[in-house]
N, C-alpha and C. Protein backbone atom coordinates (compact mmCIF):
# COMPACT_ATOMS: atom_id res chain seq x y z
N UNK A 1 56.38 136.98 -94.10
CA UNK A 1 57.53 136.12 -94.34
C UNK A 1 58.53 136.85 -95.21
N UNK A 2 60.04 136.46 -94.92
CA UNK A 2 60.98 136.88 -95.64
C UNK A 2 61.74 136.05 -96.67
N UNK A 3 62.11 136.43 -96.82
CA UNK A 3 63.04 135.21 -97.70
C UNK A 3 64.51 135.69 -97.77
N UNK A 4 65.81 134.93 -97.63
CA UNK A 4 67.10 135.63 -97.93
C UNK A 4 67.99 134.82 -98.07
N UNK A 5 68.27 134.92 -99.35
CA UNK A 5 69.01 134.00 -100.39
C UNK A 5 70.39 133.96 -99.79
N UNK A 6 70.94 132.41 -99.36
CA UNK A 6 72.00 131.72 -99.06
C UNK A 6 72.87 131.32 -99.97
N UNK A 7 72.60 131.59 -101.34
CA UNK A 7 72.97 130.70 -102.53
C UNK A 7 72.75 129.31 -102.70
N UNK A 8 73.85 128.33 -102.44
CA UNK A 8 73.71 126.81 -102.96
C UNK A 8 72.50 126.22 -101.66
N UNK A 9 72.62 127.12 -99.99
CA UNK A 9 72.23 126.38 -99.56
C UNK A 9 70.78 126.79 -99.03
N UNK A 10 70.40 128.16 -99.54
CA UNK A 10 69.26 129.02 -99.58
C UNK A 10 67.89 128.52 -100.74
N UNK A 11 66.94 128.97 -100.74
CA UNK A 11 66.71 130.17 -99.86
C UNK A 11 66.15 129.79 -98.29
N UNK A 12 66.79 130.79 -97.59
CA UNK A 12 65.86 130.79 -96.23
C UNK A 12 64.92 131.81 -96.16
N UNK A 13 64.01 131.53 -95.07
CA UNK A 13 62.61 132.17 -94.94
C UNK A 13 62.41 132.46 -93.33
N UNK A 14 62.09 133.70 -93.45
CA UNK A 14 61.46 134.03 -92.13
C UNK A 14 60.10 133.56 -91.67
N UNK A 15 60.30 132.34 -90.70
CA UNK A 15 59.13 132.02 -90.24
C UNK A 15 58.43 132.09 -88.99
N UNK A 16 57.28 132.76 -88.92
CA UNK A 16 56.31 132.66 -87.68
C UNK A 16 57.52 133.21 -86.48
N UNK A 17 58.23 134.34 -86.86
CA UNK A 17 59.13 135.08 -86.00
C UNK A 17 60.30 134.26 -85.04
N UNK A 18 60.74 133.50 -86.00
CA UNK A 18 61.79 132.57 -85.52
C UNK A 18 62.73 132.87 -86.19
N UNK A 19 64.29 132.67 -86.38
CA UNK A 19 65.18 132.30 -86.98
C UNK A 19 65.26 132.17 -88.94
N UNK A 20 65.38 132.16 -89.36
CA UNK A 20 65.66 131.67 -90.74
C UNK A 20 65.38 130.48 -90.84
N UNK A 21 64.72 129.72 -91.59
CA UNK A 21 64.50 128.71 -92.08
C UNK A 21 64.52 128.18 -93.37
N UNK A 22 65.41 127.72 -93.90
CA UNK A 22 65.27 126.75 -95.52
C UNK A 22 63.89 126.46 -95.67
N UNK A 23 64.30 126.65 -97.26
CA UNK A 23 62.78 126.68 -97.52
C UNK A 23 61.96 125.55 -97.75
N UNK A 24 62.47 124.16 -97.37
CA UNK A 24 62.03 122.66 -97.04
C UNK A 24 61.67 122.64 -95.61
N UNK A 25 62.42 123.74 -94.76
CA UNK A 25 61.72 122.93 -93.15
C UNK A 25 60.55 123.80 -92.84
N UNK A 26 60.10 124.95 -93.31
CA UNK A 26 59.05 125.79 -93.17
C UNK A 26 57.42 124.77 -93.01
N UNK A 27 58.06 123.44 -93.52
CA UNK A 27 56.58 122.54 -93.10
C UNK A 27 56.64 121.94 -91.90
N UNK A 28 57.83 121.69 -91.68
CA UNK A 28 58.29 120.86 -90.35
C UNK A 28 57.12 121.71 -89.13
N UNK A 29 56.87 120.30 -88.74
CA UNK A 29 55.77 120.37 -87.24
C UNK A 29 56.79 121.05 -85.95
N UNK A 30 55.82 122.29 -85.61
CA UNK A 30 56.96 122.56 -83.95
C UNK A 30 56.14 121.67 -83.04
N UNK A 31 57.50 121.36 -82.16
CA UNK A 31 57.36 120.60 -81.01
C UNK A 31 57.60 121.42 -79.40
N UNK A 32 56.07 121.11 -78.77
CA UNK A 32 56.05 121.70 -77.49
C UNK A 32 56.43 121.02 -76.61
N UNK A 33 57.59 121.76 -75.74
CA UNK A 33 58.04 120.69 -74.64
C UNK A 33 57.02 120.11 -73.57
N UNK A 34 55.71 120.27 -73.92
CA UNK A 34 55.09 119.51 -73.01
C UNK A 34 54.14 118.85 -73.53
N UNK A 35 54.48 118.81 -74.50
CA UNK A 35 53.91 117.60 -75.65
C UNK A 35 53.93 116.36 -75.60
N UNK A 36 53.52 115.55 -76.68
CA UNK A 36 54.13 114.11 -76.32
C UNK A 36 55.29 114.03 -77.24
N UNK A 37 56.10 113.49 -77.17
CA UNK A 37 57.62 113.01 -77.98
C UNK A 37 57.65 112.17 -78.91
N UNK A 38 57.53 112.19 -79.94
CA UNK A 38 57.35 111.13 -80.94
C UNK A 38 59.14 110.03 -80.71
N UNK A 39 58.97 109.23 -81.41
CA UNK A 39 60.18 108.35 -81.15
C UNK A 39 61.24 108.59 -82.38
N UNK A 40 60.28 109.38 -83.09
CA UNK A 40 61.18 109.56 -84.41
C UNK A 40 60.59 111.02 -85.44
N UNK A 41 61.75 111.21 -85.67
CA UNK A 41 60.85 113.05 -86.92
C UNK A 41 61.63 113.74 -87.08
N UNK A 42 61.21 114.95 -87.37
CA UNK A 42 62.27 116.22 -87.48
C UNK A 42 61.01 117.63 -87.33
N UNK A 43 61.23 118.44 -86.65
CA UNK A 43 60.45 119.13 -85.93
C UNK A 43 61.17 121.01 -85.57
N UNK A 44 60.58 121.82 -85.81
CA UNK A 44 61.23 122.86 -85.24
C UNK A 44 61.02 123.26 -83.99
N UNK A 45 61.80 123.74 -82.96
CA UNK A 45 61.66 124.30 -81.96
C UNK A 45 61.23 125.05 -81.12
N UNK A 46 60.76 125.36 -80.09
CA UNK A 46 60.35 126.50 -79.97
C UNK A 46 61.77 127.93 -79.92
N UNK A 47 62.54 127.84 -79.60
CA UNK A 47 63.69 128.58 -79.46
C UNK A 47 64.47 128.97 -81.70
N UNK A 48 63.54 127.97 -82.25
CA UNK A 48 64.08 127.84 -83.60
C UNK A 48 64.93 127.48 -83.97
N UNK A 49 65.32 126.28 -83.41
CA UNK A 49 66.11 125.06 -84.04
C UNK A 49 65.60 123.89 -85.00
N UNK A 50 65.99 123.01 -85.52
CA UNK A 50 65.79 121.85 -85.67
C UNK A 50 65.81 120.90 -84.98
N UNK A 51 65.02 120.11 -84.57
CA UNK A 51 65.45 118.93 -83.52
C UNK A 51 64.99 117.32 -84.58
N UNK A 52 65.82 116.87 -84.64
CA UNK A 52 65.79 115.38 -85.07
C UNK A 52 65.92 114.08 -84.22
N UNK A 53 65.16 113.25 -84.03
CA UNK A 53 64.90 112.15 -83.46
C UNK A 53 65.36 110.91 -84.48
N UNK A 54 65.76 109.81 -84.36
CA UNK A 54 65.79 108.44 -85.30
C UNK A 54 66.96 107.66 -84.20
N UNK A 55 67.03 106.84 -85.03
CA UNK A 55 67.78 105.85 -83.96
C UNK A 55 68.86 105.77 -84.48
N UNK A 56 69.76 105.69 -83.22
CA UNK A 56 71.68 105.64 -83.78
C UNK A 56 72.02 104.78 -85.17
N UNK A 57 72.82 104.86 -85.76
CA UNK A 57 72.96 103.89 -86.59
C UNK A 57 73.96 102.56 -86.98
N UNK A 58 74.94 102.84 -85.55
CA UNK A 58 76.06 102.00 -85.05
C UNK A 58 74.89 100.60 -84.19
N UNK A 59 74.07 101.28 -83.62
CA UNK A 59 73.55 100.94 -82.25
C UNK A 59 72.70 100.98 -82.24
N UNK A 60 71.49 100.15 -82.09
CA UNK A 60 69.89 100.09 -82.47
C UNK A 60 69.65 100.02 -81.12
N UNK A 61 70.11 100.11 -80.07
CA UNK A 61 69.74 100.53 -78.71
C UNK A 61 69.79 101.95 -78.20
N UNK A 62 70.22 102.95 -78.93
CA UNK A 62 70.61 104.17 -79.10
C UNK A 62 69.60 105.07 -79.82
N UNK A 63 69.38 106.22 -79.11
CA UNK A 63 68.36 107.34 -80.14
C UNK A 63 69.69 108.05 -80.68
N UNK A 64 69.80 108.58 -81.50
CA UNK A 64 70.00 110.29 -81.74
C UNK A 64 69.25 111.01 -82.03
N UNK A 65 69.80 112.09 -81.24
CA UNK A 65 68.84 112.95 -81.13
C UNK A 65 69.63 114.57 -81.75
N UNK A 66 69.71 114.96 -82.54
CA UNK A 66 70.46 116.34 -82.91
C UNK A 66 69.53 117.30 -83.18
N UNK A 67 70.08 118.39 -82.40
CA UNK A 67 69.53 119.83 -82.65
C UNK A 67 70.71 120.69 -83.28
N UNK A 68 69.90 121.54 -84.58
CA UNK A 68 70.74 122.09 -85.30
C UNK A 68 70.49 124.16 -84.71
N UNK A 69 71.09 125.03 -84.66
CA UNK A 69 70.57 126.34 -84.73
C UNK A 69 70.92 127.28 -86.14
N UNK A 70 71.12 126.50 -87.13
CA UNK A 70 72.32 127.54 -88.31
C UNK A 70 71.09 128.47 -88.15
N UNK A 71 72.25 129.84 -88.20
CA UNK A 71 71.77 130.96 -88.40
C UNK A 71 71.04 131.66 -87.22
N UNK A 72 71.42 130.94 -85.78
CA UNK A 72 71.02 131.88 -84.82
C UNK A 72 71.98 131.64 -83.90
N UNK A 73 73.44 132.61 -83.71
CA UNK A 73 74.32 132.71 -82.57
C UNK A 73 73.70 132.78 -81.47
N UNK A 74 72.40 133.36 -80.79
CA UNK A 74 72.34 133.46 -79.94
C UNK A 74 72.16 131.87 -79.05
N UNK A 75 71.92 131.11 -79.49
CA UNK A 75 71.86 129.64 -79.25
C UNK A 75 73.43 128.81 -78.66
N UNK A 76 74.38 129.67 -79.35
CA UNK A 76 75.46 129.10 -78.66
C UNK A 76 76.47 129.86 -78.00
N UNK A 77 76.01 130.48 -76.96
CA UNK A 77 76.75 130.69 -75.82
C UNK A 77 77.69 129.95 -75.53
N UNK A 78 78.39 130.03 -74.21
CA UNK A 78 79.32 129.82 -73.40
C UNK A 78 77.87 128.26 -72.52
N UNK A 79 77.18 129.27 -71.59
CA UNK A 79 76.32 128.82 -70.95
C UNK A 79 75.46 127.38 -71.22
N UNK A 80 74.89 127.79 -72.71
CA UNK A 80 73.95 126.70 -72.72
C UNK A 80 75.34 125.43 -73.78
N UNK A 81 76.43 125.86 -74.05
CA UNK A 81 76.90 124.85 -74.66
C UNK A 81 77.80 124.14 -73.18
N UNK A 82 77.77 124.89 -72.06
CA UNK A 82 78.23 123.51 -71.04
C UNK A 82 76.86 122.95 -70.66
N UNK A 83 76.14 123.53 -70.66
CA UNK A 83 74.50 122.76 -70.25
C UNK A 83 74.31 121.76 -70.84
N UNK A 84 74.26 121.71 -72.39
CA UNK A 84 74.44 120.91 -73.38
C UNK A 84 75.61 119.83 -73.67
N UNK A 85 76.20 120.19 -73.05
CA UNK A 85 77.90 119.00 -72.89
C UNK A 85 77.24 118.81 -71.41
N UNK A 86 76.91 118.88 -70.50
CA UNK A 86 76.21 118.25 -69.48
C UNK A 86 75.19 117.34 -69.48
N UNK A 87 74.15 117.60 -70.72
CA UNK A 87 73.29 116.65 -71.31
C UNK A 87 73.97 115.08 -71.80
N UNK A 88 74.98 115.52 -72.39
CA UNK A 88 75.34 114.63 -73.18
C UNK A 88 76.65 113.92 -72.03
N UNK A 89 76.67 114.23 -71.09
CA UNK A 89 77.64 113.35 -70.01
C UNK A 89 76.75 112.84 -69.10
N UNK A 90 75.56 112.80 -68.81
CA UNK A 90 74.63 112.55 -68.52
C UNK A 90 73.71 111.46 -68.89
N UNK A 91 73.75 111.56 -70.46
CA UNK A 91 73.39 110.28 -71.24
C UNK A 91 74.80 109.29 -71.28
N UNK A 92 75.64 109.46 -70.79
CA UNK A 92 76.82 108.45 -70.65
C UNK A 92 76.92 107.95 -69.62
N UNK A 93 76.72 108.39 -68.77
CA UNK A 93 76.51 108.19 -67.66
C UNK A 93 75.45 106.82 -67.61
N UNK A 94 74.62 106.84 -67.60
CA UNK A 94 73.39 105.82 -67.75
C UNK A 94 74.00 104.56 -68.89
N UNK A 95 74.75 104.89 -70.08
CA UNK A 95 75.12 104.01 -71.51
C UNK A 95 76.35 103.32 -70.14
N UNK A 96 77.37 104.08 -69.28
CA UNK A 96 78.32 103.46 -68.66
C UNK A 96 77.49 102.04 -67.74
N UNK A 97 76.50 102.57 -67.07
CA UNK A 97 76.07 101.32 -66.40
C UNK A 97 75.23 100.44 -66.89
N UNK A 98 74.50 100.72 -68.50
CA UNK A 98 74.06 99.52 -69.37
C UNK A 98 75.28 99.28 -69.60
N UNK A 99 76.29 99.12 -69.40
CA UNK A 99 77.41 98.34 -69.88
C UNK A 99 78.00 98.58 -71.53
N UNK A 100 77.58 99.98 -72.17
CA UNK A 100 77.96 100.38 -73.35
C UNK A 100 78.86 101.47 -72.94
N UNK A 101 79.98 101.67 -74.20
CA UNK A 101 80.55 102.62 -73.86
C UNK A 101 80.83 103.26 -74.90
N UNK A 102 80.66 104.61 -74.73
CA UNK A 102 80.58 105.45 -76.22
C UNK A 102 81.18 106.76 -75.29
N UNK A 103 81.71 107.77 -76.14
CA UNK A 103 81.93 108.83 -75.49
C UNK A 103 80.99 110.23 -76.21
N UNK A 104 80.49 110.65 -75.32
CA UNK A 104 79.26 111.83 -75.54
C UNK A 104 79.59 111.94 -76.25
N UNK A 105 78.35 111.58 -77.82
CA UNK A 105 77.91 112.34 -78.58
C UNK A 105 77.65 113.79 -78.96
N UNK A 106 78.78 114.60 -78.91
CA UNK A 106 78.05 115.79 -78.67
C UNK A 106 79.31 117.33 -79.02
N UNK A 107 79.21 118.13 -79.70
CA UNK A 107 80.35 118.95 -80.36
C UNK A 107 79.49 120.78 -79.82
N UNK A 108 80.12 121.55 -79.70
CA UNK A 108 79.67 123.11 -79.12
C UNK A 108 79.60 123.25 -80.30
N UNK A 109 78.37 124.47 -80.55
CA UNK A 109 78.25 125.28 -81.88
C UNK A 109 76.91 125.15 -82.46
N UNK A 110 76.78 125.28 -83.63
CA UNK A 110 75.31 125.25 -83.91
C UNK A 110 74.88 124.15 -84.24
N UNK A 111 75.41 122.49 -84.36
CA UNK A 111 74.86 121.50 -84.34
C UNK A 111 75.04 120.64 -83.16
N UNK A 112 74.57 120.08 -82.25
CA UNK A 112 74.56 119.29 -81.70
C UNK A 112 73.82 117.95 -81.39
N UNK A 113 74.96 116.97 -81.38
CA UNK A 113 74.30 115.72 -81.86
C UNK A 113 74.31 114.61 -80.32
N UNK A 114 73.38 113.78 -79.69
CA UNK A 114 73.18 113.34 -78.39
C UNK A 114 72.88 112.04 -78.78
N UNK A 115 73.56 110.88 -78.00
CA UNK A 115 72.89 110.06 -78.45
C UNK A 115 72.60 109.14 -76.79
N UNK A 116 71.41 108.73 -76.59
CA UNK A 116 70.68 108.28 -75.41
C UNK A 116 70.17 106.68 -75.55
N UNK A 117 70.42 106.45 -74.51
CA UNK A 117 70.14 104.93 -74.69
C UNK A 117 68.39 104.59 -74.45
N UNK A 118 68.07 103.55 -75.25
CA UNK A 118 66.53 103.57 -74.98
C UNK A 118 66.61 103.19 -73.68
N UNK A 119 65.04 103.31 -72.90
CA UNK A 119 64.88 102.98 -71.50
C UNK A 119 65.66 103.39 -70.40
N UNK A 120 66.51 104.00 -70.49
CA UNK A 120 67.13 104.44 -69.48
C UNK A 120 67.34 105.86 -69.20
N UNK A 121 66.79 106.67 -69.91
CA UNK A 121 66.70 107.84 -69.57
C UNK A 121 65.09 108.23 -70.69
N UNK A 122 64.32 108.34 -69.95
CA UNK A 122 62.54 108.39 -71.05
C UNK A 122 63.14 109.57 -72.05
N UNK A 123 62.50 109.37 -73.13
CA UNK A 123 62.83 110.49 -74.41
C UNK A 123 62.16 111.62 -74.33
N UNK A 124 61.06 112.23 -73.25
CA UNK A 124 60.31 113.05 -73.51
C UNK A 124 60.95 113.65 -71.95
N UNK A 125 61.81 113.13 -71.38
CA UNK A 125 62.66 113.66 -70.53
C UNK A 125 63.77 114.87 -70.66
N UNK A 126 64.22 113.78 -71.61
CA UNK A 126 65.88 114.07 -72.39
C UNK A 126 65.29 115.28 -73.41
N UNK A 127 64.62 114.96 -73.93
CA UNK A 127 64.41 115.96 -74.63
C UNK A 127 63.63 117.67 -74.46
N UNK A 128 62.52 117.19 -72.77
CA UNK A 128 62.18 118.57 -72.49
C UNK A 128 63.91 119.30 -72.07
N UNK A 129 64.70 118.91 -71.01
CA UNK A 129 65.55 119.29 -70.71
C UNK A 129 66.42 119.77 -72.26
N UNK A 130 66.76 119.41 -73.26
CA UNK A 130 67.22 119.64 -74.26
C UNK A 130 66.51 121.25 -75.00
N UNK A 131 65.19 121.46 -75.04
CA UNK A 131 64.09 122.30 -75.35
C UNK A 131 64.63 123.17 -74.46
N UNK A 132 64.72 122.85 -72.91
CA UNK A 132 64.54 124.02 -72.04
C UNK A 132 66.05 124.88 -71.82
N UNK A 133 66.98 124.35 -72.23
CA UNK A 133 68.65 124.54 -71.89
C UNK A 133 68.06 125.90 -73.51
N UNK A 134 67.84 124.98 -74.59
CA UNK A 134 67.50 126.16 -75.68
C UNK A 134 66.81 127.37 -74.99
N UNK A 135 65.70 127.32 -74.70
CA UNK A 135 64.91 128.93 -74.00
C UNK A 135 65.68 129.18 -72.92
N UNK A 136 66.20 128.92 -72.20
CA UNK A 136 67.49 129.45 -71.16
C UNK A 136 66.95 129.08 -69.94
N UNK A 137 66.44 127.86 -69.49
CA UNK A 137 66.69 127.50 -68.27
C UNK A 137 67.63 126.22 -68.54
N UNK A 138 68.78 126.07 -67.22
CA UNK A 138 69.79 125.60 -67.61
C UNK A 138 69.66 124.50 -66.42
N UNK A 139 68.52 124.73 -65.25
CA UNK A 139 68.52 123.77 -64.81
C UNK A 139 67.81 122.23 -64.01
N UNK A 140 67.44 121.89 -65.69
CA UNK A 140 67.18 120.65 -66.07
C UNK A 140 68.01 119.81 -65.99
N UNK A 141 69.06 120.61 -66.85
CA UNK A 141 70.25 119.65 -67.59
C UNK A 141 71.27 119.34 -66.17
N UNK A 142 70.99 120.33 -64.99
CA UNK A 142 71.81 119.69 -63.76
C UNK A 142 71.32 119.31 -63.27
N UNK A 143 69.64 118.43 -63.24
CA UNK A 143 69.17 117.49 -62.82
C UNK A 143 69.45 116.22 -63.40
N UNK A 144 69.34 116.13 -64.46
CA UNK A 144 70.02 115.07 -65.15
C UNK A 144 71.37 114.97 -65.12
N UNK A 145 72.15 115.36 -64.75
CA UNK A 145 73.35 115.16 -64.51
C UNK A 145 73.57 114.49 -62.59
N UNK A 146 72.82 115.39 -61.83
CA UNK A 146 72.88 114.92 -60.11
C UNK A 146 72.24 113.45 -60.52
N UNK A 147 71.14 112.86 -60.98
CA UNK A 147 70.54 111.87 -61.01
C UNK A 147 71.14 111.02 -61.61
N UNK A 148 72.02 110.72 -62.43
CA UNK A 148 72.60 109.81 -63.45
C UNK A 148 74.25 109.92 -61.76
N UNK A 149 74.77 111.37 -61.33
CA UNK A 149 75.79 110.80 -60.65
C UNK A 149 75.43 110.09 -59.48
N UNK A 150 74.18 110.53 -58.83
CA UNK A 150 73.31 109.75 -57.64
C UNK A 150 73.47 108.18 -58.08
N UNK A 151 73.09 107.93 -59.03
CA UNK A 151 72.97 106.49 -59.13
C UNK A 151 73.83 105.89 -59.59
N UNK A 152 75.03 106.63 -60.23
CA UNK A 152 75.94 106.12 -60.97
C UNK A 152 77.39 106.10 -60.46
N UNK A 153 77.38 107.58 -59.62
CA UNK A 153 78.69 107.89 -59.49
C UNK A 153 79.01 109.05 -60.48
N UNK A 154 80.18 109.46 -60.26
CA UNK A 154 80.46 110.74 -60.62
C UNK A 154 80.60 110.69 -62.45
N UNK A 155 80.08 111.89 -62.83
CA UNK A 155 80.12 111.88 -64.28
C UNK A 155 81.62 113.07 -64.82
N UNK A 156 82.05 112.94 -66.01
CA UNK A 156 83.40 113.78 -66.01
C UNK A 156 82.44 115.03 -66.15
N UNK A 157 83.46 116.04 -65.57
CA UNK A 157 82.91 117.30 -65.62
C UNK A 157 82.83 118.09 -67.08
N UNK A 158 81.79 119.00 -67.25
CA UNK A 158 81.54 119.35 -68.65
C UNK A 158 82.49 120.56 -69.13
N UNK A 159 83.27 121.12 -68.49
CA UNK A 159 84.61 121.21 -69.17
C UNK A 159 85.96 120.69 -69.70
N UNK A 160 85.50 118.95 -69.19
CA UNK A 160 86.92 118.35 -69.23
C UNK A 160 87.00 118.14 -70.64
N UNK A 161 87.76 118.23 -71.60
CA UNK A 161 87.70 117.72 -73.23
C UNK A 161 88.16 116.33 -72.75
N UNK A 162 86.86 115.63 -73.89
CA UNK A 162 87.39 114.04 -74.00
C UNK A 162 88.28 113.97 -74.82
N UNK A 163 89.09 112.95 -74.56
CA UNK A 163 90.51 112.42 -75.16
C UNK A 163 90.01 112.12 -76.36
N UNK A 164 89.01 111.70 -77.04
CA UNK A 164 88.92 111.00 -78.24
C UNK A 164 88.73 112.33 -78.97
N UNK A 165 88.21 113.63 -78.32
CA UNK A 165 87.95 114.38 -79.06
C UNK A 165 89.04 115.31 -79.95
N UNK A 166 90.08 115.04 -78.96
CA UNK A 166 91.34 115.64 -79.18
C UNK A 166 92.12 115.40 -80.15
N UNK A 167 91.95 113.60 -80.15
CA UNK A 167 92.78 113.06 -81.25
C UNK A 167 92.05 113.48 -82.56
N UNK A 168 91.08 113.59 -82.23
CA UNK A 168 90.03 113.40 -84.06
C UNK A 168 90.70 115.11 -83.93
N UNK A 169 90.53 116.12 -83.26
CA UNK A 169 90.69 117.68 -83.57
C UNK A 169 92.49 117.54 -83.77
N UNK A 170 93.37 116.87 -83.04
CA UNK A 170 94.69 117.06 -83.67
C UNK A 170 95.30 116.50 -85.23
């Protein structure tokens, strides 16, 4: 193990040949995507992220679900951040025909935050596809996207910027 001082928000630690890790999540349980899914936690990755589970807090019909990568660029590509904005139009997709309307949860870069409606898309679903877009298969996340437009109708495409996002960035 390493250790390499962040200052206020350090120290991080080299763990079990992953990424950097603060030196509070080095206990955190990893989660195997073919595991079972707890409904709630905080867990490291196999790719060496953070992944957090709990329930929305607007919306008690809602998970969030955020995966963090600080400190590993290779996590945010071009690639896996439309995969990942595909995830998250995907889970809207399904919130559009429960009759909720929220606009994807979900920002490019090293945090990303998802939020999924219970029962309508299983959590150990959403979340292998989430796991697997991280190790670089990308297509999960366009199964979940054909299946939500199969039943739903067409979802916006994962380059379009949402309008709400624009206003909050202007």
């Amino acid at each position: 193990m390493t250790t390499e001082d962040h200052g206020a928000a350090g120290p991080y630690i080299e763990y079990d040949g992953l990424p950097v890790l603060h030196g509070t999540e080095v206990k955190l349980p990893l989660i195997h995507p073919y595991a079972p899914v707890p409904a709630s936690g905080r867990y490291i990755t196999p790719g060496g992220g953070r992944l957090t589970i709990r329930k929305a807090e607007k919306n008690a019909v809602h998970l969030r679900i955020t995966l963090d990568h600080l400190g590993c660029p290779a996590q945010c590509t071009e690639e896996k951040n439309t995969a990942f904005r595909r995830l998250a139009l995907a889970a809207e997709g399904y919130c559009v025909a429960a009759g909720c309307r929220h606009h994807p949860a979900f920002s490019d870069g090293v945090l990303r935050c998802f939020e999924v409606r219970t029962g309508v898309v299983p959590l150990a679903v959403f979340v292998r596809a989430v796991l697997a877009v991280e190790l670089g298969d990308l297509s999960l996340a366009g199964r979940l996207v054909e299946e939500a437009e199969a039943r739903f109708g067409p979802v916006r495409r994962a380059q379009e910027p949402d309008v709400e996002d624009q206003a909050e960035a202007g």
